[in-house]
Coordinates of C-alpha atoms in Angstrom, one line a residue:
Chain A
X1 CA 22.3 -24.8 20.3
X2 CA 20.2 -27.7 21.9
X3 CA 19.3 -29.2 18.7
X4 CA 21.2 -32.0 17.2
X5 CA 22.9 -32.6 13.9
X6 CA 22.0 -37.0 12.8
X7 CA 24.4 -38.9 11.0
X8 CA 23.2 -42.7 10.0
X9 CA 25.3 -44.8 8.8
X10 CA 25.6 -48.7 8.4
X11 CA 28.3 -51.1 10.0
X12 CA 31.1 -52.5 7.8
X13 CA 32.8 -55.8 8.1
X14 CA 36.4 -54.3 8.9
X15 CA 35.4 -52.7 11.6
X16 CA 34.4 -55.8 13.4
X17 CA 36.2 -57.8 15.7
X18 CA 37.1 -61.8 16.7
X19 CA 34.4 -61.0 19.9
X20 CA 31.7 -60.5 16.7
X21 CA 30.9 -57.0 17.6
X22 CA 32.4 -53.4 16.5
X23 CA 36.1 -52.6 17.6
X24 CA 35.1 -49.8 20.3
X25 CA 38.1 -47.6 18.3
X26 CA 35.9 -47.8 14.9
X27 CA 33.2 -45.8 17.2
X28 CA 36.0 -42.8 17.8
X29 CA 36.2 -43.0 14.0
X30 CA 32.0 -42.8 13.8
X31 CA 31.8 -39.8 16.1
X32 CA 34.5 -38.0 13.8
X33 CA 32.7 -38.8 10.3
X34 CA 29.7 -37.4 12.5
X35 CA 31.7 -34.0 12.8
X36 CA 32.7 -33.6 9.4
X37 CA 29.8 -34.4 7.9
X38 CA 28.3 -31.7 10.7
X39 CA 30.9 -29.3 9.2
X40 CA 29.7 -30.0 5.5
X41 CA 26.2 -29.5 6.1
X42 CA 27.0 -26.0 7.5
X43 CA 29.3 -25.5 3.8
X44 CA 32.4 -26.0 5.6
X45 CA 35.5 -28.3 5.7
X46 CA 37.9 -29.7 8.3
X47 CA 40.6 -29.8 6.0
X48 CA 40.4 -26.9 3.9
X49 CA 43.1 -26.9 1.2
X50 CA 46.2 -24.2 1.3
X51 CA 44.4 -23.1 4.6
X52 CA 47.4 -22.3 7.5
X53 CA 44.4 -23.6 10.4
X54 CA 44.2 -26.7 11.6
X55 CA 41.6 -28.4 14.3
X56 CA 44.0 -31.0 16.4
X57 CA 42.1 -32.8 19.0
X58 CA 42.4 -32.3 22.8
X59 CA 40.6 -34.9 24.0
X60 CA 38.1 -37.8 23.4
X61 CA 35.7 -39.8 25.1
X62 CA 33.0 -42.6 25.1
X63 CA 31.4 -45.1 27.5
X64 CA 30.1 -48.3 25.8
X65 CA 26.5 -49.0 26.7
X66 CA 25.4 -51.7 24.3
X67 CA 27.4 -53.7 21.2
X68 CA 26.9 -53.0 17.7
X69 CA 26.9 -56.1 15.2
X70 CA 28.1 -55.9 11.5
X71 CA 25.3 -54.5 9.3
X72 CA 23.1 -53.1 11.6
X73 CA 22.3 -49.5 10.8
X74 CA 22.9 -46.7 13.5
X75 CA 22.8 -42.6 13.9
X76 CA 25.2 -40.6 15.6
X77 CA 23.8 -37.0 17.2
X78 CA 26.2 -34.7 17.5
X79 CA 25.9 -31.7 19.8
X80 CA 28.1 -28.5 20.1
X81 CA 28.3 -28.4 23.9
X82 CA 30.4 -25.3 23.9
X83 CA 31.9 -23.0 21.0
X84 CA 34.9 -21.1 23.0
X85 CA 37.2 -18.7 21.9
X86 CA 39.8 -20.7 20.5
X87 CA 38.5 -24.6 21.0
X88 CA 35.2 -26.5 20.4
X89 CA 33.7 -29.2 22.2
X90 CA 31.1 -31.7 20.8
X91 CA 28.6 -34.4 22.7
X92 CA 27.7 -37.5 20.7
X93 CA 25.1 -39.7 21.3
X94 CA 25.4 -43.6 18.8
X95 CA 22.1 -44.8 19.2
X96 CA 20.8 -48.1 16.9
X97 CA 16.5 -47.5 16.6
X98 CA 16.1 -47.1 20.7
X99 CA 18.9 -48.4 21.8
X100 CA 21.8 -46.1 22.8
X101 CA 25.1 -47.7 21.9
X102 CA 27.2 -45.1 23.8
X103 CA 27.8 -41.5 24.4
X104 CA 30.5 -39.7 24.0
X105 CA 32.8 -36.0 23.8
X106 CA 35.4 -34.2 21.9
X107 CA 37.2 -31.5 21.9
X108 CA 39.3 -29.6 19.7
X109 CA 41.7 -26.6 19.5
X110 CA 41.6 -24.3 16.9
X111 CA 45.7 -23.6 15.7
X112 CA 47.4 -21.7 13.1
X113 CA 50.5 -21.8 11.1
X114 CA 52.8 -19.4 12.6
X115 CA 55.6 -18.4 9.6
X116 CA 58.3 -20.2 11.5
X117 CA 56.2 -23.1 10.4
X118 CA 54.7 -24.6 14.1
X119 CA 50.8 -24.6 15.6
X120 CA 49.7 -22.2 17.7
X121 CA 45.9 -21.9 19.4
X122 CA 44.3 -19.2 17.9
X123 CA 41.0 -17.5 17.7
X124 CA 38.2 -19.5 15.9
X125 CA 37.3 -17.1 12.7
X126 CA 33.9 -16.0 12.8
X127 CA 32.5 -17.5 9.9
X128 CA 33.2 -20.9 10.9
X129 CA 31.4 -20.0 14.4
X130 CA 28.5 -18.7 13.0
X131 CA 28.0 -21.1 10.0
X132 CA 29.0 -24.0 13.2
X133 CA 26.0 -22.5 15.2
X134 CA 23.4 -22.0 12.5
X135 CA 23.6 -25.7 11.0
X136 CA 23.2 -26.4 15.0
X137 CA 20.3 -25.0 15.1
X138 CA 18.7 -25.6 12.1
X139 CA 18.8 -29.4 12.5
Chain B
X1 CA 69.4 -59.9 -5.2
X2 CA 67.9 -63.2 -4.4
X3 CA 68.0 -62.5 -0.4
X4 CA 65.1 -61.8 1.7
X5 CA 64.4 -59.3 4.1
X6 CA 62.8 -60.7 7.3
X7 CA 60.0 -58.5 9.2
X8 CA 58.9 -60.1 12.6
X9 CA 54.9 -58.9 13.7
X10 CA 52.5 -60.3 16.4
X11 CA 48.3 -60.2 14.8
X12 CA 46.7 -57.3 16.8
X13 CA 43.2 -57.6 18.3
X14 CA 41.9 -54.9 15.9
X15 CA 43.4 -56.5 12.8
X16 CA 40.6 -59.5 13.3
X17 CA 37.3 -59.6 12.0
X18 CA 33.7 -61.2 13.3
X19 CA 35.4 -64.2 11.0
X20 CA 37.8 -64.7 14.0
X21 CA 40.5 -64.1 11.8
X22 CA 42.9 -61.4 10.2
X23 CA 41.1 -58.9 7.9
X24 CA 42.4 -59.4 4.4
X25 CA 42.9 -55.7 4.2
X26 CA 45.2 -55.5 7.5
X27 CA 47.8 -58.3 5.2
X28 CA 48.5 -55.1 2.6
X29 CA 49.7 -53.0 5.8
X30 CA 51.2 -55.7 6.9
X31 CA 53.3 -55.8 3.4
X32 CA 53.9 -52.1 4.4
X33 CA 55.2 -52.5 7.5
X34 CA 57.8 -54.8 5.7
X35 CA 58.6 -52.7 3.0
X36 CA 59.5 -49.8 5.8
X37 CA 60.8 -51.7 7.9
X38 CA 63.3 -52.5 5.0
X39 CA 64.0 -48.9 3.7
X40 CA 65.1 -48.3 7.4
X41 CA 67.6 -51.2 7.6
X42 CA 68.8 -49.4 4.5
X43 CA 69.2 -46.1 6.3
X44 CA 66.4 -44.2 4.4
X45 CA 62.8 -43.1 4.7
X46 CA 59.7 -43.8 2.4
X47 CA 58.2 -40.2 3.5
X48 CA 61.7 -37.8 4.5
X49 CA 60.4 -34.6 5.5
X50 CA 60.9 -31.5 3.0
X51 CA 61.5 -33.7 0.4
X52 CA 60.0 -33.3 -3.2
X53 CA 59.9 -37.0 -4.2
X54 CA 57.2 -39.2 -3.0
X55 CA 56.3 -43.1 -3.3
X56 CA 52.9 -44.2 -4.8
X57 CA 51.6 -47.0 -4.8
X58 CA 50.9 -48.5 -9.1
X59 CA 49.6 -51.8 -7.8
X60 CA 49.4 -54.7 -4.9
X61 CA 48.1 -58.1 -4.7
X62 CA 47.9 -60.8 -2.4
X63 CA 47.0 -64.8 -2.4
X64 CA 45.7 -65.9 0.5
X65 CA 46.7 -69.2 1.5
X66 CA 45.7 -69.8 5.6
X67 CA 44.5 -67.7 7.5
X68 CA 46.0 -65.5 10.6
X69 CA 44.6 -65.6 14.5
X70 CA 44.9 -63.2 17.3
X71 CA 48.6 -63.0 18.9
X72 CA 49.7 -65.2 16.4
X73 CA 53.4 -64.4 15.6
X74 CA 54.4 -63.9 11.9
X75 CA 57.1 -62.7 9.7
X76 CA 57.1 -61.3 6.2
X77 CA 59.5 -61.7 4.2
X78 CA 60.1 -59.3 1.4
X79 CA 62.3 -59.6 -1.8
X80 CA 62.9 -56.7 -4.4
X81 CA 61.7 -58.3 -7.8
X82 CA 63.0 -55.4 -10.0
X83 CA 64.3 -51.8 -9.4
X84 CA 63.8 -50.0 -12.8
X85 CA 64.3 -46.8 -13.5
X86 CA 61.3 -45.5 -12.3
X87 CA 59.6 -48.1 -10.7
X88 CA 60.4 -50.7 -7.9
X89 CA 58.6 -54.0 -7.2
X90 CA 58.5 -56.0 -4.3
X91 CA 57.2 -59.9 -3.9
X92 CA 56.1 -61.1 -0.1
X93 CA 55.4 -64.0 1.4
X94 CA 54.0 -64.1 4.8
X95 CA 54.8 -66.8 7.0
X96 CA 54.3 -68.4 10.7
X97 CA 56.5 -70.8 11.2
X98 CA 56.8 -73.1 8.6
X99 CA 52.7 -72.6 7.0
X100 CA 52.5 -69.5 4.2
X101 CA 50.0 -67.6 5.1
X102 CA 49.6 -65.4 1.9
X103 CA 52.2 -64.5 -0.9
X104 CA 51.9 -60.9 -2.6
X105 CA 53.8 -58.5 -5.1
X106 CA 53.6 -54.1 -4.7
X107 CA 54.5 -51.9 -7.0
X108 CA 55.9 -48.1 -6.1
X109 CA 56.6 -45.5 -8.5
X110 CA 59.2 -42.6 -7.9
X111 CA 57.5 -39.0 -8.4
X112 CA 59.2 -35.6 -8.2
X113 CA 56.7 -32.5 -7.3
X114 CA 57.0 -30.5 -10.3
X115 CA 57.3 -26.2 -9.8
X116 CA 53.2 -26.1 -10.7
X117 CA 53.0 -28.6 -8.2
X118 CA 51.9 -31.9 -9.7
X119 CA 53.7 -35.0 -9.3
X120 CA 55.7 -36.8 -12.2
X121 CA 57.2 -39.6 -12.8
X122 CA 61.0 -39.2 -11.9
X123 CA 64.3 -41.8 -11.9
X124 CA 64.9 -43.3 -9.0
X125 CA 67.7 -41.5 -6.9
X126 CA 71.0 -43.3 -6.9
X127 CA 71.6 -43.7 -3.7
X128 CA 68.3 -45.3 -3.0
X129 CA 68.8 -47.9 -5.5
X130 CA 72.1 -48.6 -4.0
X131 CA 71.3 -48.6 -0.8
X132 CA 67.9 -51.0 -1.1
X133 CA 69.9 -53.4 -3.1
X134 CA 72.9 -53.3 -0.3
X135 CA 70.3 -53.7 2.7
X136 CA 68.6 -57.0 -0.1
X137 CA 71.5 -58.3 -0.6
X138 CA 73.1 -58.3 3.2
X139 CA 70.0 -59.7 4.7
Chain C
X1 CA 26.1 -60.5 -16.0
X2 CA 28.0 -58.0 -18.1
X3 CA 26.1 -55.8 -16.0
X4 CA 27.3 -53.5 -13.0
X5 CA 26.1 -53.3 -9.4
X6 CA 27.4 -49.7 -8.1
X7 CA 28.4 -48.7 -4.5
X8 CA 28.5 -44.8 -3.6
X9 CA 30.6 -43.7 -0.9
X10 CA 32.7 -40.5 0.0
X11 CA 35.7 -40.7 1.7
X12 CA 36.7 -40.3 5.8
X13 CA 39.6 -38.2 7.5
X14 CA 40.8 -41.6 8.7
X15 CA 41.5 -43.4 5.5
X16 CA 44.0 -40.8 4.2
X17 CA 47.9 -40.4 5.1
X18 CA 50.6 -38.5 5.8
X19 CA 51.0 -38.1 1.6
X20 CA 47.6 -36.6 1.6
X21 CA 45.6 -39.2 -0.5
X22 CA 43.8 -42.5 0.9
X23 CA 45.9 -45.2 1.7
X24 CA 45.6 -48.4 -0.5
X25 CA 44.9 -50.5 2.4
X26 CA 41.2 -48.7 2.3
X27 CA 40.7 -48.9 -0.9
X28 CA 40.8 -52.7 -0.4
X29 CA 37.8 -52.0 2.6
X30 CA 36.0 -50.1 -0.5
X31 CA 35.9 -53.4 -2.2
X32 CA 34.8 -55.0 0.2
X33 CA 31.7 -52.5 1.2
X34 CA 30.4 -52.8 -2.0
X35 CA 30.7 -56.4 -2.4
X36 CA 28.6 -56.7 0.4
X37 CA 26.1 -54.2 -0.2
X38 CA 25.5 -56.5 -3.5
X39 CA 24.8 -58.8 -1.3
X40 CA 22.2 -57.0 0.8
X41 CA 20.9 -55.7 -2.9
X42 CA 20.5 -59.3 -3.8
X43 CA 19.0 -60.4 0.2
X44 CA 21.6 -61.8 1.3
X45 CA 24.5 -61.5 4.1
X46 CA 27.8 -62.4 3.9
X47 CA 27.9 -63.7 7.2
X48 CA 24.5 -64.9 8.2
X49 CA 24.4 -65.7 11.8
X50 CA 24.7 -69.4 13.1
X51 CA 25.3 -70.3 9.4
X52 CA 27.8 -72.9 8.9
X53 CA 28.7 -71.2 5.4
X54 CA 31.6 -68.9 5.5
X55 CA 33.7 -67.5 2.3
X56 CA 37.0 -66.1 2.8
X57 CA 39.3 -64.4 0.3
X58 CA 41.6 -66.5 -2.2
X59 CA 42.9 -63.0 -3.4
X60 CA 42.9 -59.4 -4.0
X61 CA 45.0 -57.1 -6.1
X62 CA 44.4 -53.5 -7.3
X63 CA 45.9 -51.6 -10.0
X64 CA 45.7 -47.1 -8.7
X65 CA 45.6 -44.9 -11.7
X66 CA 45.1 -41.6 -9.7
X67 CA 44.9 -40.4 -6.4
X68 CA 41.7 -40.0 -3.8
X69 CA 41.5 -37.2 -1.4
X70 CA 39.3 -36.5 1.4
X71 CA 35.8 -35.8 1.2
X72 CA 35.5 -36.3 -2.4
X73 CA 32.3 -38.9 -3.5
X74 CA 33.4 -41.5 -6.0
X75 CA 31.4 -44.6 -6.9
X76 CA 32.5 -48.6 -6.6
X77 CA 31.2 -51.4 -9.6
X78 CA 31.2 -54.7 -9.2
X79 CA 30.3 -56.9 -11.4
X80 CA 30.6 -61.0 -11.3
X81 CA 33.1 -61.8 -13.2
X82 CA 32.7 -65.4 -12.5
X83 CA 30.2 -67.8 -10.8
X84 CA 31.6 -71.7 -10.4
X85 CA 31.1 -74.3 -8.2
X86 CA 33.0 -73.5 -5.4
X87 CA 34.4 -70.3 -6.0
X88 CA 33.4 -66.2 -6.7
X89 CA 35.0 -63.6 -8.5
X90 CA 34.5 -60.2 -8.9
X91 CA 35.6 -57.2 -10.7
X92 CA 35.6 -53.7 -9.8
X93 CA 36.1 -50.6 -11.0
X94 CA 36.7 -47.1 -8.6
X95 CA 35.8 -44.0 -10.3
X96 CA 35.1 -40.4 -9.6
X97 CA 33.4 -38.8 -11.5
X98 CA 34.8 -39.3 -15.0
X99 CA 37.9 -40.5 -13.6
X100 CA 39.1 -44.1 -12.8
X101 CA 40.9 -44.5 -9.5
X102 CA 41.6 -48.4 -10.2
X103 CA 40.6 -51.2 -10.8
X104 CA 40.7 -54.7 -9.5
X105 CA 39.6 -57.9 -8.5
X106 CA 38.8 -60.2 -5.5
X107 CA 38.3 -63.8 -5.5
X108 CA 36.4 -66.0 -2.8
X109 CA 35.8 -69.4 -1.6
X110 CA 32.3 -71.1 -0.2
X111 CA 33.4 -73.1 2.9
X112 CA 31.1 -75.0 5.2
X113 CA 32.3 -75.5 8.5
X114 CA 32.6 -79.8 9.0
X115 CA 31.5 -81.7 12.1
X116 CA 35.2 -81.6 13.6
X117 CA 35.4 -77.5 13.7
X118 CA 37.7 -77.4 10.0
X119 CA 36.1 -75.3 7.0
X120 CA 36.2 -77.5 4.0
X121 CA 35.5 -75.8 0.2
X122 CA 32.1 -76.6 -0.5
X123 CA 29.3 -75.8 -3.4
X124 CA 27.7 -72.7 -3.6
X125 CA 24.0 -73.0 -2.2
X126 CA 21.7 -72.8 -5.8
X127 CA 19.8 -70.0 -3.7
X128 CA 23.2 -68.0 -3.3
X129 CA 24.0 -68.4 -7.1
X130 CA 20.8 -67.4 -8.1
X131 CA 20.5 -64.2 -6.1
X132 CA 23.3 -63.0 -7.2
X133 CA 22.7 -63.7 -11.1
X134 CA 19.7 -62.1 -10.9
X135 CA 20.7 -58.8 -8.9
X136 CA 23.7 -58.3 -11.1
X137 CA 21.6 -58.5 -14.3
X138 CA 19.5 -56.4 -12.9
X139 CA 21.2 -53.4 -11.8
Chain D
X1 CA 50.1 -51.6 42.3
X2 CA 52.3 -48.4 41.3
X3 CA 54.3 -49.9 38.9
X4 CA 53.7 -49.4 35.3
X5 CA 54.4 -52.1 32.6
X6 CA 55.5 -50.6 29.3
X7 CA 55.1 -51.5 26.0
X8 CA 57.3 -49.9 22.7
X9 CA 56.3 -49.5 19.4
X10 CA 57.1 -47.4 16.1
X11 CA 54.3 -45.4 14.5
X12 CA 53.2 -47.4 11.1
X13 CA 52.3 -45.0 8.1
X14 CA 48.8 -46.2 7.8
X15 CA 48.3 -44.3 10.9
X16 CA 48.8 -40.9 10.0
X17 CA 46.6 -38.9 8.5
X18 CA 46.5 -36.1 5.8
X19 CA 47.5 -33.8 8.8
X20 CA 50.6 -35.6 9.0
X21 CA 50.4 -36.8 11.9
X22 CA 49.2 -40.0 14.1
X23 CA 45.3 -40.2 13.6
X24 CA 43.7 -39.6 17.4
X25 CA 42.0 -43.2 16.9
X26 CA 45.4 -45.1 16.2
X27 CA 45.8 -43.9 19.6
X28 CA 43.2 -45.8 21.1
X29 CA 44.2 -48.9 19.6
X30 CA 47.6 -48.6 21.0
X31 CA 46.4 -48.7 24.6
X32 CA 44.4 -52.0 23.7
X33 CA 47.4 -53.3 22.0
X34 CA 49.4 -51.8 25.6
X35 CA 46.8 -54.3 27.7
X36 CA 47.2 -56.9 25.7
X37 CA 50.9 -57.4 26.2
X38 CA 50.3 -56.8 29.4
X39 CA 48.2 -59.5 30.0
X40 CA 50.6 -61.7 28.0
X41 CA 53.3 -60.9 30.4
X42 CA 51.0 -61.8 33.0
X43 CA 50.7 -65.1 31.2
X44 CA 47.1 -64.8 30.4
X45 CA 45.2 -63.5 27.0
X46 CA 42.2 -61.4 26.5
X47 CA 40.7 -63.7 23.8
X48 CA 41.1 -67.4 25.7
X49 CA 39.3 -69.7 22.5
X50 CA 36.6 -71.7 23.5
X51 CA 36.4 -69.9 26.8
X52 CA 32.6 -68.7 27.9
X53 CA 35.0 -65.2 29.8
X54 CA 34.8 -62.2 27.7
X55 CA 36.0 -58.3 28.3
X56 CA 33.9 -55.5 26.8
X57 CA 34.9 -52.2 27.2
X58 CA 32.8 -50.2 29.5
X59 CA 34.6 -46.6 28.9
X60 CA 37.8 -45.5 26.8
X61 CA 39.1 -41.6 27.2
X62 CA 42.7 -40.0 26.0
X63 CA 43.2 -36.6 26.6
X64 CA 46.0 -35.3 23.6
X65 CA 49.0 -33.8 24.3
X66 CA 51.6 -33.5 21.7
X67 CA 51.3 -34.9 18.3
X68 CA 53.3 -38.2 16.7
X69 CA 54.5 -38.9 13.1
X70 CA 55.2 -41.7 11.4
X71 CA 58.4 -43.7 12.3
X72 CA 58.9 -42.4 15.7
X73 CA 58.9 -44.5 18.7
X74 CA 57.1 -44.3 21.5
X75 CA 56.3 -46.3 24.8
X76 CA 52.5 -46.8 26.3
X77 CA 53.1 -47.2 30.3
X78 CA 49.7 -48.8 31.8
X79 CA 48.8 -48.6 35.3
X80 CA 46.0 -51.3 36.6
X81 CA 44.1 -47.9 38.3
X82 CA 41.2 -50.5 40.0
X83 CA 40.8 -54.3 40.5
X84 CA 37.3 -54.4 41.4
X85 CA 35.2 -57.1 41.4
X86 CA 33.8 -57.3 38.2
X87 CA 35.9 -54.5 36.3
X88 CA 39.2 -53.5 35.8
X89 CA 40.3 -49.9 35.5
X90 CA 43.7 -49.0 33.5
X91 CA 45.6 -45.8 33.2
X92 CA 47.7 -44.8 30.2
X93 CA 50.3 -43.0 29.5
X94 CA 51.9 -42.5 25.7
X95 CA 55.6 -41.1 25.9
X96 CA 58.0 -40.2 23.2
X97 CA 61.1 -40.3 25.0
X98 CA 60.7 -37.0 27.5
X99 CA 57.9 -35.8 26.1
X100 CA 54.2 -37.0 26.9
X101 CA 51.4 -37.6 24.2
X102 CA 48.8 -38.8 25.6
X103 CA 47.4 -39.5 29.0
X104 CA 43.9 -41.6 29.2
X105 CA 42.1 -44.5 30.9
X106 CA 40.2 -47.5 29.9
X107 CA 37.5 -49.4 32.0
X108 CA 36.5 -53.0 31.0
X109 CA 33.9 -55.9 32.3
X110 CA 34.7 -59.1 32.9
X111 CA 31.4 -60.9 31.5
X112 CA 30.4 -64.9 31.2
X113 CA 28.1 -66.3 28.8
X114 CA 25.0 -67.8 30.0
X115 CA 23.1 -71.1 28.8
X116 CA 21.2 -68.5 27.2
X117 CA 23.8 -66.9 24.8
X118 CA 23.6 -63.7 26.4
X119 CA 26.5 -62.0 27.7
X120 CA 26.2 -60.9 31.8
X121 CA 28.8 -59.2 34.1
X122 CA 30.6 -61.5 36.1
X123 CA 32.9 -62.1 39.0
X124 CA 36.5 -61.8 37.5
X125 CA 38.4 -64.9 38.0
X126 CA 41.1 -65.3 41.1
X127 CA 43.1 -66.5 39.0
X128 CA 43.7 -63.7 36.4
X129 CA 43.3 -61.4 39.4
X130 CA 46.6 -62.7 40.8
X131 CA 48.5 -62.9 37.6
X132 CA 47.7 -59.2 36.5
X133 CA 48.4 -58.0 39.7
X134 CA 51.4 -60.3 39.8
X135 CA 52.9 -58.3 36.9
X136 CA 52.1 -54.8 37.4
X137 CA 53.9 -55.1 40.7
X138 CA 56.8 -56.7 39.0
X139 CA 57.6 -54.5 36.0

């Protein structure tokens, strides 16, 4: 799973700030479309409708190595670091041409809908593993 | 039900743009905040849980008349046009100090989920009415 | 310029709420992408850098017919509605598909900033005006 | 420096998402709005006009705990973790009354604009040294 899944993308004006550069929370936002578009190339969605799983987030993470400016175009790699039994972790990489605008992780827990109507961690179904690992990589 | 209710805010540093200002688009959640803000001073919710009736939006509009800076202290102030059946409508004006910053209307129509599922049209509840016109008039 | 420039987008996790659907607040952004992707269509930036030009919203106001959920692809068209001296307006249309999700309009000001720091209305630059005839009879 | 200022808020509905609950990059944004009352409490803001002093984030992390929904209150406790030279180092903490959200840092760069234009890292000032630390020993 070395291989990388690239999502481009260009900068809006909303998600700029009064210092003239991107609000570093609109880059959390960038790594997630990243992920689902990830989870769409491999025919699957986050949010699947009527489904009892959900994918809440356990962590997230980026350091900030250069700005971003309204306009300018930019790709986010994602990487599957590791696909565990019941959570999912991700690398990003936001580079603009050769410049790296920061890197970055997430991670998220895979839950179901227990009848009494809470979340619970459970076991990652194996289609959405494998289909996860083959659009890995295939990119 | 010519009183206004008064909803007190301080301009985030993610509501500005690279203009240095307020993002146009952050002054319609900013009308939201009001309108909440209001349904709580009534004792009610816009989104109770378990509920089958729900709030969406028909329309919203603003004028924008100065523009809005970085810790700048604000109020809205939020006045219920018209409560029909169905429908409610709310004008705002948005103040700091004595300079209007913008001046706006919103429109909300009452649904009821229906047993297939969909959402219709529905009368506005009683109490709701007679509570948002207690909490417009007292204020 | 009865003609239409058209703006294709899908919609982000982040833009949707607790009711399921995309908040109005990002429908507002929508407009605002596609405004200035006309503007890149047409070689020009909305906020050129070290300009002295800026053009901030008079107003805004949407009319939603029907919901949009996340992931799905729906399209943006502007067209100019009118070009005067000083002042732009714009009309847009959000659809999916066959379906209209609404339907609004957006109005801005040229302002040049004057030797004491204030931004004072001021004539649209002839190059401006003529860009954007000619990319929205175009497309 | 063990003290912890705290700022309280109430979850806005434009921050949830179609999961229902507080979207993880709302999160972010209320650490930054967390510093920034800080900083106001310390007498001091992080966006000083016509000042050549800026901030950029270096790093920004938040490791989830427990989920928040819309209209529930919450307090962010910051912690000034390191007051080094040139960067100061924060730790968060998002509580719901007993029960914790969120626990993350934030790193940021004091930089100062050179004749240039360019941005470069930069001694932070005595002056807003004393006042931050001023404050987080107080409250």
């Amino acid at each position: 799973m070395a291989s990388e899944f690239k999502y481009r993308r260009r900068v809006q004006f909303a998600e700029t700030d009064l210092a003239g550069i991107v609000h570093f929370s609109a880059m959390f936002r960038y790594l997630e479309e990243a992920e689902h578009a990830m989870w769409r190339a491999a025919g699957l969605t986050i949010a699947e409708r009527n489904s009892d799983i959900g994918w809440p987030r356990l962590g997230a993470a980026l350091e900030f190595r250069n700005p971003l400016r309204f306009e300018e175009e930019f790709e986010v790699w994602v990487r599957i670091a590791a696909l565990k039994t019941r959570t999912l972790e991700y690398e990003f990489t936001i580079v603009r041409g050769p410049t790296v605008i920061a890197v970055g992780t997430m991670t998220s827990v895979c839950v179901r809908k227990q009848p009494n109507g809470t979340m619970r961690a459970a076991e990652i179904p194996a289609e959405i593993s494998e289909r996860l690992q083959a659009v890995a990589q295939a990119s």
